């Protein structure tokens, strides 16, 4: 960390013009990531971008312009996708539990493709679409029998809110067949996240394709024809630590051959022609945007405590990695951007903390750092995905970081600055009347 040779993700002269705390996103890097990923996928495959990784409008626009499709999980993400210019017909709406109101809202705005995670979810979509006179389509999300080795977060093969177990669909295929207003058009097999090896990715996709064949045969008997196979992704990326985009260039040949072989078998098993082959699509969040973001944060205090150096930054789990509060994230080693001046000697072996009033707001228990002083600025690389979007922004009520967009392909342009804000508004009346409560029933005496 902070070796002079460490490349800064964004040119220093650009960083100097951005107030801290700030996220800086480089659109040129988003484009490079997109090119690297599409180059690793079979020609003609579709690619969804998961907005939960980073829904900044400029990032979304850059990805839309490259032909990526939006995968959203909430009304807010749908707003962001439509505002970035995607037509509602391009949207895939996913998530393991959906409120009637949000499905209605999505249908009214023209969304037609949903991922569903249970038999109830098929019925729910059918009922909502019928009420609105719409015809929806759905992908059945599958929780396969086994976890995939090498995953960051296991999402299949374990008890999970995600998807219907393969076994369940095989046992009761009729419950997963099309309804009058919810046509089952495909499968959604997102197995997990953050796979960094081509072999692990191929193993995962091989298993997904075999599962898809088994399910296709069972569902075909109930009139379901698979037109879309969403094979998920899980393409890994470095997070909040130095590192480069993972080289996936070896993936394409093996993956192309695998898909070709498995879809040929599937076609034979179903007596289909080549023309009926399902469209294969993939999904990614972190690979597309992870390396495109850096967090700049100023040093607020430096002191000694019980024999240890302590550095307090203006950002903590409120600005980066609320998930670190869940002890999910690696200890972080920030890069130094400004200072220390040449006259400073020595270094620190420091506990690095954010400004929040909880000991959970700790970046590192013991990080080797240069001799920092208040006012210095450090940079945390590779936080373009799950940075601000995954943080505990309301906790302690500090202002949110500025978000600055730069474009390495247009080095002269000044960074465009925006800031998210949160306000309290009066709530809408409840959708359901609150039950009449007799205070005596609750044992409360006023
Ligand atoms: C979160 C998510 C993704 C993106 O995951 P990454 O690890 O960021 O690529 C893709 N698909 C689904 C269904 C997800 O929930």
XYZ file of C-alpha atoms and ligand atoms in Angstrom:
461
model
C 0.000 0.000 0.000
C 0.938 3.610 -0.672
C 4.174 2.608 -2.333
C 5.137 5.427 -4.678
C 4.779 2.953 -7.563
C 1.139 2.229 -6.801
C -0.853 3.533 -9.739
C -3.569 5.899 -8.693
C -6.827 4.993 -10.359
C -7.476 8.610 -11.269
C -4.929 11.302 -12.229
C -3.854 13.355 -9.171
C -4.580 16.707 -10.817
C -8.220 15.650 -11.215
C -8.404 14.455 -7.623
C -7.102 17.778 -6.365
C -10.206 19.521 -7.722
C -12.652 17.266 -5.864
C -13.758 18.116 -2.309
C -13.638 15.271 0.212
C -15.176 12.962 1.141
C -15.826 11.902 -2.451
C -16.372 8.935 -4.676
C -14.687 9.406 -8.037
C -15.919 7.239 -10.902
C -13.997 6.943 -14.169
C -16.263 6.243 -17.136
C -13.306 5.188 -19.292
C -12.629 2.357 -16.856
C -16.316 1.337 -16.935
C -16.015 1.055 -20.730
C -12.799 -0.963 -20.486
C -14.409 -3.342 -17.992
C -17.394 -3.748 -20.261
C -15.158 -4.516 -23.212
C -13.166 -7.040 -21.166
C -16.294 -8.820 -19.973
C -18.142 -8.933 -23.285
C -14.904 -10.148 -24.861
C -14.886 -13.050 -22.386
C -18.507 -14.047 -23.034
C -19.747 -15.958 -26.069
C -20.513 -13.753 -29.070
C -24.172 -12.783 -29.087
C -24.772 -13.369 -25.369
C -26.841 -10.736 -23.564
C -25.471 -8.925 -20.526
C -27.455 -7.430 -17.658
C -25.998 -4.877 -15.284
C -27.100 -5.187 -11.649
C -27.914 -1.673 -10.550
C -27.386 -2.521 -6.908
C -23.621 -2.316 -7.456
C -23.754 1.368 -8.400
C -26.708 3.284 -9.817
C -24.986 6.590 -10.526
C -26.689 8.099 -13.613
C -23.440 8.629 -15.546
C -22.341 5.041 -14.905
C -25.734 3.757 -16.041
C -25.650 5.859 -19.185
C -22.168 4.604 -20.074
C -23.338 1.001 -19.697
C -26.589 1.572 -21.585
C -24.676 3.108 -24.483
C -22.619 -0.076 -24.664
C -25.692 -2.282 -24.975
C -25.946 -3.561 -21.408
C -29.467 -4.219 -20.058
C -30.709 -3.195 -16.596
C -31.365 -5.687 -13.803
C -33.262 -3.963 -10.999
C -34.613 -5.069 -7.607
C -36.682 -2.140 -6.388
C -38.805 0.819 -7.374
C -35.823 3.086 -6.755
C -33.566 1.103 -9.062
C -36.306 1.043 -11.682
C -36.522 4.846 -11.438
C -32.772 5.039 -11.964
C -32.829 2.694 -14.975
C -35.632 4.564 -16.713
C -34.042 7.932 -15.924
C -30.827 6.680 -17.556
C -32.771 6.104 -20.751
C -33.459 2.381 -20.841
C -36.934 1.518 -22.114
C -39.018 -0.395 -19.554
C -39.127 -3.308 -21.984
C -35.369 -3.844 -21.478
C -35.678 -4.255 -17.705
C -35.313 -7.522 -15.788
C -36.954 -7.105 -12.374
C -35.560 -9.501 -9.758
C -35.640 -10.039 -6.004
C -36.778 -12.773 -3.616
C -39.760 -10.906 -2.178
C -41.776 -8.342 -4.093
C -44.579 -6.180 -2.738
C -47.780 -6.064 -4.768
C -47.373 -2.301 -5.035
C -43.940 -2.514 -6.603
C -44.991 -5.143 -9.124
C -48.002 -2.990 -10.051
C -45.797 0.058 -10.384
C -43.324 -1.809 -12.600
C -46.094 -3.243 -14.782
C -47.737 0.168 -15.164
C -44.446 1.623 -16.322
C -44.076 -1.117 -18.928
C -41.783 -3.676 -17.291
C -42.716 -7.152 -18.522
C -39.870 -9.455 -17.482
C -39.574 -10.575 -13.857
C -37.475 -13.156 -12.078
C -39.640 -15.177 -9.669
C -38.404 -17.185 -6.711
C -41.253 -19.508 -5.733
C -44.583 -20.979 -6.792
C -46.334 -18.193 -4.891
C -44.327 -15.599 -6.806
C -45.612 -16.978 -10.153
C -49.179 -16.741 -8.845
C -48.570 -13.264 -7.465
C -47.213 -11.988 -10.778
C -50.119 -13.559 -12.660
C -52.660 -11.970 -10.303
C -51.086 -8.504 -10.467
C -50.745 -8.641 -14.266
C -54.346 -9.793 -14.656
C -55.631 -6.877 -12.559
C -53.761 -4.448 -14.780
C -54.638 -6.228 -18.023
C -50.958 -6.896 -18.754
C -49.124 -9.956 -19.985
C -45.991 -10.534 -17.946
C -43.171 -12.994 -18.564
C -40.992 -14.598 -15.963
C -37.723 -16.385 -15.429
C -37.816 -19.051 -12.723
C -34.949 -18.464 -10.358
C -33.434 -21.776 -9.325
C -31.658 -22.743 -6.115
C -29.592 -25.694 -7.306
C -28.891 -28.813 -5.258
C -25.240 -28.098 -4.508
C -23.235 -24.990 -3.692
C -20.620 -24.083 -6.276
C -17.051 -24.291 -4.960
C -15.011 -21.104 -4.848
C -17.870 -18.672 -4.462
C -17.649 -15.445 -2.502
C -21.219 -15.614 -1.228
C -22.987 -18.956 -1.698
C -26.423 -18.433 -3.161
C -27.396 -21.952 -4.140
C -27.242 -25.387 -2.586
C -28.016 -23.918 0.813
C -31.303 -22.866 2.417
C -31.973 -19.540 0.788
C -34.529 -16.881 -0.022
C -33.184 -16.954 -3.581
C -34.984 -19.152 -6.037
C -36.995 -22.348 -5.955
C -35.050 -25.506 -5.184
C -34.381 -27.648 -8.263
C -35.984 -30.544 -6.400
C -39.170 -28.564 -5.767
C -39.578 -27.679 -9.453
C -38.967 -31.322 -10.454
C -41.443 -32.588 -7.846
C -44.201 -30.114 -8.652
C -43.560 -28.794 -12.162
C -47.206 -27.848 -12.694
C -46.852 -25.173 -10.029
C -44.089 -23.575 -12.084
C -45.896 -23.643 -15.416
C -47.184 -20.566 -17.236
C -50.347 -18.784 -16.067
C -52.692 -16.777 -18.268
C -50.921 -13.498 -17.420
C -47.495 -14.772 -16.349
C -45.742 -16.796 -19.004
C -42.699 -18.764 -17.859
C -40.095 -18.039 -20.547
C -36.846 -19.088 -18.968
C -34.609 -19.951 -16.054
C -32.475 -17.734 -13.876
C -29.457 -19.503 -12.390
C -27.413 -17.005 -10.422
C -25.222 -19.243 -8.294
C -23.125 -16.777 -6.361
C -20.671 -14.007 -6.586
C -17.044 -13.013 -6.823
C -15.471 -15.943 -8.656
C -11.984 -14.984 -9.741
C -10.898 -18.084 -11.701
C -11.886 -19.047 -15.219
C -12.079 -22.709 -14.173
C -14.434 -21.960 -11.293
C -16.662 -19.928 -13.604
C -16.722 -22.711 -16.195
C -17.555 -25.270 -13.496
C -20.427 -23.129 -12.306
C -21.828 -22.603 -15.800
C -21.485 -26.315 -16.608
C -23.539 -27.182 -13.564
C -26.144 -24.524 -14.351
C -26.534 -25.791 -17.901
C -26.985 -29.393 -16.786
C -29.580 -28.302 -14.255
C -31.297 -26.272 -16.952
C -31.535 -29.362 -19.183
C -33.108 -31.418 -16.404
C -35.604 -28.694 -15.634
C -36.343 -28.003 -19.293
C -37.458 -31.601 -19.768
C -39.724 -31.540 -16.703
C -41.226 -28.164 -17.551
C -41.721 -29.053 -21.233
C -44.298 -31.614 -20.159
C -46.266 -28.703 -18.740
C -46.035 -26.639 -21.878
C -43.068 -24.457 -20.863
C -40.621 -23.662 -23.643
C -37.398 -22.057 -22.433
C -36.573 -19.036 -24.527
C -34.102 -17.393 -22.133
C -31.349 -18.929 -20.021
C -29.951 -16.421 -17.551
C -26.735 -18.069 -16.375
C -25.957 -15.370 -13.822
C -22.317 -14.456 -13.492
C -20.349 -14.030 -10.341
C -17.427 -12.465 -12.236
C -15.012 -11.391 -9.512
C -13.377 -8.029 -8.946
C -10.977 -6.571 -6.380
C -12.677 -4.662 -3.586
C -11.293 -1.822 -1.504
C -7.736 -3.054 -1.926
C -5.130 -2.597 -4.610
C -5.532 -4.879 -7.591
C -6.362 -4.993 -11.260
C -9.393 -6.155 -13.155
C -9.386 -9.978 -13.249
C -8.252 -11.344 -16.599
C -11.121 -13.390 -18.001
C -9.822 -13.525 -21.545
C -9.435 -17.313 -21.299
C -13.132 -17.790 -20.631
C -14.657 -17.301 -24.069
C -13.545 -20.433 -25.954
C -14.439 -22.872 -23.167
C -17.705 -21.182 -22.380
C -18.744 -20.997 -26.025
C -18.029 -24.712 -26.487
C -19.812 -25.620 -23.255
C -22.965 -23.691 -24.128
C -22.963 -25.078 -27.636
C -22.648 -28.656 -26.381
C -25.280 -28.316 -23.666
C -27.816 -26.490 -25.833
C -27.374 -29.092 -28.571
C -28.140 -31.822 -26.037
C -31.073 -29.849 -24.710
C -32.441 -29.433 -28.228
C -32.173 -33.175 -28.871
C -33.827 -34.056 -25.580
C -36.732 -31.781 -26.407
C -36.828 -32.629 -30.116
C -36.264 -28.953 -30.894
C -34.455 -27.475 -33.835
C -31.411 -25.249 -33.582
C -33.620 -22.272 -34.335
C -35.417 -22.799 -31.016
C -32.272 -22.441 -28.928
C -32.766 -20.252 -25.887
C -31.047 -16.895 -25.761
C -28.231 -17.009 -23.195
C -27.734 -13.980 -20.946
C -25.339 -13.142 -18.111
C -25.343 -10.651 -15.254
C -22.678 -8.575 -13.615
C -22.310 -5.785 -11.136
C -18.845 -5.682 -9.612
C -16.820 -6.665 -12.682
C -18.286 -3.811 -14.712
C -17.832 -1.016 -12.200
C -15.671 -2.185 -9.261
C -12.323 -0.957 -10.545
C -13.854 2.287 -11.824
C -14.357 3.920 -8.422
C -12.124 5.378 -5.737
C -13.088 6.902 -2.380
C -11.211 10.001 -1.266
C -11.275 10.715 2.436
C -9.416 13.218 4.573
C -7.546 12.438 7.754
C -9.320 14.129 10.680
C -7.077 13.157 13.559
C -3.909 11.262 14.382
C -3.000 10.316 17.948
C -1.498 7.646 20.190
C -3.689 5.406 22.306
C -2.476 2.609 24.573
C 0.737 2.274 22.659
C -0.831 2.319 19.209
C -1.120 4.970 16.502
C -4.722 5.884 15.739
C -5.886 7.529 12.516
C -9.434 8.846 12.221
C -10.780 9.394 8.685
C -13.839 11.389 7.689
C -15.341 8.244 6.130
C -16.237 4.953 7.721
C -18.969 2.402 7.340
C -21.340 5.273 6.546
C -19.499 5.933 3.271
C -17.994 2.572 2.407
C -19.059 -0.931 3.085
C -21.875 -0.872 5.533
C -21.326 -4.575 5.092
C -18.056 -4.228 6.996
C -20.268 -3.709 10.015
C -21.351 -7.270 9.367
C -17.690 -8.273 9.375
C -17.853 -9.277 5.752
C -15.188 -7.079 4.271
C -11.430 -7.416 4.320
C -9.430 -4.947 6.373
C -8.814 -1.926 4.237
C -5.509 -0.386 3.292
C -6.059 3.117 2.005
C -3.647 4.670 -0.515
C -2.234 8.030 0.284
C -3.119 10.804 -2.135
C -1.706 13.966 -0.608
C 1.199 14.330 1.790
C 3.149 13.404 3.617
C 5.603 16.173 2.816
C 9.197 15.030 2.307
C 10.246 16.390 5.691
C 8.100 13.859 7.513
C 9.864 10.848 8.811
C 8.782 7.451 9.942
C 5.511 5.708 9.482
C 2.536 4.572 11.486
C 1.365 1.168 12.594
C -2.158 2.372 13.058
C -5.647 1.514 14.020
C -7.638 3.209 11.230
C -11.185 4.249 12.077
C -14.037 6.266 10.661
C -15.775 9.091 12.535
C -18.831 7.178 13.739
C -19.614 6.595 17.387
C -19.250 2.826 17.343
C -16.165 0.623 17.543
C -17.535 -1.245 14.497
C -16.474 1.744 12.436
C -12.941 0.427 12.101
C -11.090 0.018 8.808
C -8.040 -1.793 10.090
C -6.678 -2.764 13.491
C -3.094 -2.455 12.398
C -2.285 -0.837 9.063
C 1.174 0.275 8.010
C 0.823 3.851 6.881
C 3.086 6.795 6.143
C 3.323 9.516 8.779
C -0.144 10.934 8.208
C -1.332 14.238 9.582
C -4.764 15.813 9.817
C -5.682 17.285 6.442
C -3.960 14.577 4.378
C -6.202 12.767 1.912
C -6.199 9.020 1.403
C -7.721 7.109 -1.498
C -9.388 3.713 -1.280
C -9.171 1.996 -4.670
C -11.626 -0.383 -6.353
C -14.814 0.767 -4.676
C -16.879 1.512 -7.786
C -19.181 -1.393 -6.849
C -20.907 -1.753 -3.472
C -19.319 1.464 -2.262
C -21.889 4.111 -1.528
C -24.762 1.812 -2.520
C -23.935 -0.681 0.230
C -23.190 1.758 3.019
C -24.908 2.738 6.243
C -25.560 6.252 5.011
C -28.164 7.237 7.612
C -26.109 6.106 10.582
C -24.882 9.142 12.561
C -26.184 11.571 9.946
C -22.929 12.811 8.421
C -23.231 14.351 4.947
C -22.925 11.896 2.098
C -19.770 11.968 0.000
C -19.765 13.942 -3.216
C -19.853 11.731 -6.319
C -17.491 12.969 -9.012
C -17.509 11.580 -12.525
C -14.411 11.808 -14.675
C -13.710 10.344 -18.076
C -10.208 9.110 -18.696
C -10.999 9.248 -22.422
C -11.581 13.015 -22.065
C -8.789 14.010 -19.693
C -9.306 17.775 -20.043
C -12.882 17.821 -18.789
C -13.611 18.960 -15.225
C -15.155 16.349 -12.913
C -18.954 16.509 -12.748
C -19.989 16.663 -9.092
C -23.279 15.484 -7.583
C -24.404 14.660 -4.086
C -27.199 12.380 -2.972
C -29.388 13.889 -0.290
C -31.937 12.409 2.055
C -34.908 14.265 3.440
C -37.837 13.225 5.543
C -41.259 13.612 3.917
C -44.696 13.043 5.449
C -45.610 9.390 4.870
C -48.477 8.387 2.604
C -51.516 6.980 4.374
C -51.186 3.233 5.040
C -52.354 0.911 2.231
C -54.173 -1.219 4.755
C -56.065 0.346 7.658
C -54.210 -0.199 10.909
C -56.104 -2.722 13.068
C -58.175 -1.196 15.869
C -56.291 -1.880 19.016
C -57.877 -1.822 22.376
C -55.185 -0.573 24.674
C -56.600 -2.732 27.448
C -55.802 -5.824 25.307
C -52.183 -4.836 25.287
C -52.175 -4.496 29.037
C -51.412 -0.805 28.743
C -53.123 1.666 31.082
C -53.004 5.305 30.071
C -26.156 -8.911 -6.975
C -26.557 -9.679 -8.152
C -25.765 -9.658 -9.292
C -24.457 -8.935 -9.366
O -23.478 -9.546 -8.605
P -21.938 -9.141 -8.794
O -21.219 -10.016 -7.859
O -21.843 -7.704 -8.422
O -21.606 -9.345 -10.222
C -26.211 -10.347 -10.393
N -27.382 -11.017 -10.369
C -28.161 -11.049 -9.291
C -29.437 -11.801 -9.338
C -27.777 -10.395 -8.129
O -28.556 -10.440 -7.048
